[in-house]
Short mmCIF file of C-alpha atoms in Angstrom, two decimals:
data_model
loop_
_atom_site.label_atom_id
_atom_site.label_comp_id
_atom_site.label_asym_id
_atom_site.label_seq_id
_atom_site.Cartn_x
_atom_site.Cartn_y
_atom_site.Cartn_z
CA UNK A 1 161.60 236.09 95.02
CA UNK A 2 161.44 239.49 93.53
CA UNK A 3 157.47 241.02 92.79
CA UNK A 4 157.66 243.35 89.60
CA UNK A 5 156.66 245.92 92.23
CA UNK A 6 159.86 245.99 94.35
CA UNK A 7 162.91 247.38 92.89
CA UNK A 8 166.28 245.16 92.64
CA UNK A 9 169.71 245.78 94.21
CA UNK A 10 171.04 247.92 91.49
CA UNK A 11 168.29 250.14 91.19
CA UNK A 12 167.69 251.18 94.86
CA UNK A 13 171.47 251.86 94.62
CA UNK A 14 170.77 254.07 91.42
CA UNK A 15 167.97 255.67 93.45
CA UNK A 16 170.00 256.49 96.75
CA UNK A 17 173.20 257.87 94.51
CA UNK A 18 170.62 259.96 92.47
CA UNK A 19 172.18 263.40 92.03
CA UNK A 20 171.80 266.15 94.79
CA UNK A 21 168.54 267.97 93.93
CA UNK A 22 169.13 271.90 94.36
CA UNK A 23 167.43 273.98 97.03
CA UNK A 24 168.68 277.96 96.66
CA UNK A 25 165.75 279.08 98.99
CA UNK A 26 167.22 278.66 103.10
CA UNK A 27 163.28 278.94 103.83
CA UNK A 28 163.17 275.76 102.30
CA UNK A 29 165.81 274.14 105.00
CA UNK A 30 163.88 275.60 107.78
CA UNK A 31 160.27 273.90 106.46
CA UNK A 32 162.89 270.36 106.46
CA UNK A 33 160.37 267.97 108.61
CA UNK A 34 160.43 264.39 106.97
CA UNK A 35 158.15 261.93 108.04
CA UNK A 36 160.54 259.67 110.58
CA UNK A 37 159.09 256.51 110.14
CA UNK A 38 159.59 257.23 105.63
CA UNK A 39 163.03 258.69 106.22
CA UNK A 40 164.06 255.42 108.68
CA UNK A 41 162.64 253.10 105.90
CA UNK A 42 164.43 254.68 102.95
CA UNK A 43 167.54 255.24 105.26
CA UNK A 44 167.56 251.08 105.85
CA UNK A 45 167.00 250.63 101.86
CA UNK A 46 169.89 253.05 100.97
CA UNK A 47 171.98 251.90 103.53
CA UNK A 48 172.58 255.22 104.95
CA UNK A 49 172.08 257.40 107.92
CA UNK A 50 169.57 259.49 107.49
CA UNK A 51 168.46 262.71 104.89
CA UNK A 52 171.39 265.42 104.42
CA UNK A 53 169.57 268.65 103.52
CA UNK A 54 172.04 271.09 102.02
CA UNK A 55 170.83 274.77 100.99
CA UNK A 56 173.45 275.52 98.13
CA UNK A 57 171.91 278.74 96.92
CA UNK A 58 172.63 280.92 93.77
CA UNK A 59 176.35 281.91 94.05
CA UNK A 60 178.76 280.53 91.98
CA UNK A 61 181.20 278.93 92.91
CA UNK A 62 179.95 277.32 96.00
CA UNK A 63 181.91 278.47 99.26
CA UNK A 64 179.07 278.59 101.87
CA UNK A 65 176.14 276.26 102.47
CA UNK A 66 173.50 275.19 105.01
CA UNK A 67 172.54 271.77 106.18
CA UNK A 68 170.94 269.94 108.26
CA UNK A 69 171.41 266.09 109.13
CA UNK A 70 168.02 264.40 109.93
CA UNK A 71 168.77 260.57 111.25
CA UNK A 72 165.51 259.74 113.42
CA UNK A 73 166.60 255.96 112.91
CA UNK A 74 169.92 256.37 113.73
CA UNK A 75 170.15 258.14 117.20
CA UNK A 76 168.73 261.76 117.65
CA UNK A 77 166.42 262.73 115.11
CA UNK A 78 169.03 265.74 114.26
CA UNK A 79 172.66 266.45 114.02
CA UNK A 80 173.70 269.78 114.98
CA UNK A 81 177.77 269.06 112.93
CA UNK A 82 177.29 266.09 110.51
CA UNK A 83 181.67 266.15 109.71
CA UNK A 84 180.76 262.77 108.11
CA UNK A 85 178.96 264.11 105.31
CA UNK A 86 180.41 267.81 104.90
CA UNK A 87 183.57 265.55 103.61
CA UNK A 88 181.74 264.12 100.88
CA UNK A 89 179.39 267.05 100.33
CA UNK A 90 182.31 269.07 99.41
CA UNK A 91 183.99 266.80 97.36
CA UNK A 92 180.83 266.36 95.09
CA UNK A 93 180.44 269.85 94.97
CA UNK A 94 183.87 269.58 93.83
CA UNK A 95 183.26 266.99 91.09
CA UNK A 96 180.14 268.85 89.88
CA UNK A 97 182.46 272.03 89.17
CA UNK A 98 180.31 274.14 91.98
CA UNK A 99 183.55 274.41 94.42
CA UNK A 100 185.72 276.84 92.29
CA UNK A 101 189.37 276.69 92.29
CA UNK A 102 189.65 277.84 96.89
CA UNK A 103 188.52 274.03 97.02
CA UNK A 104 186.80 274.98 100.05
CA UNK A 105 183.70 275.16 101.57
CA UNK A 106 182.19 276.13 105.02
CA UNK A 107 178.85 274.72 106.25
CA UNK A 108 176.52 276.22 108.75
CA UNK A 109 174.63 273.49 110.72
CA UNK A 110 172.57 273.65 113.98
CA UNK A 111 171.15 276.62 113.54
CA UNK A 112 167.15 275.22 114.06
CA UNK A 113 167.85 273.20 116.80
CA UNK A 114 170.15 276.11 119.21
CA UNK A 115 173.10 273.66 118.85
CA UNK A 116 174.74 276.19 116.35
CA UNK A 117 178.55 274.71 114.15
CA UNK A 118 180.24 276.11 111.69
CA UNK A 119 182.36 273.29 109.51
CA UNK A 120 185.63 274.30 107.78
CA UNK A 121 186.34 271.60 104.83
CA UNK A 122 189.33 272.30 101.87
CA UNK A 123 190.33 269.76 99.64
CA UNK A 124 193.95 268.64 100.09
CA UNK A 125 196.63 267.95 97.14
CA UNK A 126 195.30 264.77 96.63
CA UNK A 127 191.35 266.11 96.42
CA UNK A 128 190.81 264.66 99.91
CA UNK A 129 188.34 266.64 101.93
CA UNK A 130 189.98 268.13 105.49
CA UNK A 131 187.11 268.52 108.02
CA UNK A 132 187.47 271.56 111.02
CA UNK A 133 185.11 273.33 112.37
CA UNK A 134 183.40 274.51 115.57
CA UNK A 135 180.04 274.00 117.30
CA UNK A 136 178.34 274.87 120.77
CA UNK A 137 179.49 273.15 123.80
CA UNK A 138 176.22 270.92 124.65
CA UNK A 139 177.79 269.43 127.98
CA UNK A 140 181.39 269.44 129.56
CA UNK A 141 182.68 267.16 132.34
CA UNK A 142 185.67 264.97 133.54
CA UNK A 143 186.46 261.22 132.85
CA UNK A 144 188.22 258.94 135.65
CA UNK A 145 189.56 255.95 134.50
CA UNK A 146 189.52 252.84 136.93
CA UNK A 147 192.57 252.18 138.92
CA UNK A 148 192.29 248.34 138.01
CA UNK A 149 194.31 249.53 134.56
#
């Protein structure tokens, strides 16, 4: 049973799809610190990973952002290349008429945690993001598979 307090299905779904709120100030990406056990909470509710922070600043159209990827509840508390989301990031950018007609968009992730990444995404023929990009080597090694295959 539902209290009048708690919301209902459709409107924590309203909530989470909210539109983007706009940050133009890249000081305000670096003060990014949410509370882990909130974020973890409202992740569960929502259904998602974690907080995508995205600095989209004043120029117009949109062709270079910063982000960062906060996921405490969902493995390391940061993502230095979050692919997963630069995808759709650019694609709503795209729907919100802040692309411009390169349908492209490069994100710069990383930075605050030394891990820097630079992500490449263009929308194809069909508006379908393309994610490339490249990031900083954070370990190397070799895989041996078992001779019992």
């Amino acid at each position: 049973m539902r209290t009048s307090t708690s919301p209902s299905p459709a409107e924590r779904r309203h909530r989470c799809q909210s539109s983007p709120r706009r940050a133009s100030d890249a000081a305000a990406l670096i003060r990014c610190a949410p509370e882990k056990a909130a974020l973890v909470r409202v992740a569960r509710e929502c259904h998602a990973q974690g907080l995508y922070a995205v600095v989209i600043g004043d120029e117009r159209s949109v062709t270079n952002v910063s982000a960062r990827l906060c996921n405490p509840g969902s493995g390391p508390d940061e993502d230095p290349a979050t692919g997963s989301a630069a995808g759709p990031l650019c694609a709503c950018l795209d729907h919100l008429g802040l692309l411009g007609d390169s349908k492209r968009l490069t994100i710069a992730q990383g930075e605050f945690m030394a891990r820097p990444s630079v992500i490449d995404i263009h929308l194809d023929h069909s508006s379908r993001p393309v994610v490339t990009g490249r990031c900083a080597t954070s370990a190397d090694g070799q895989l041996r598979a078992s001779s019992m295959w």
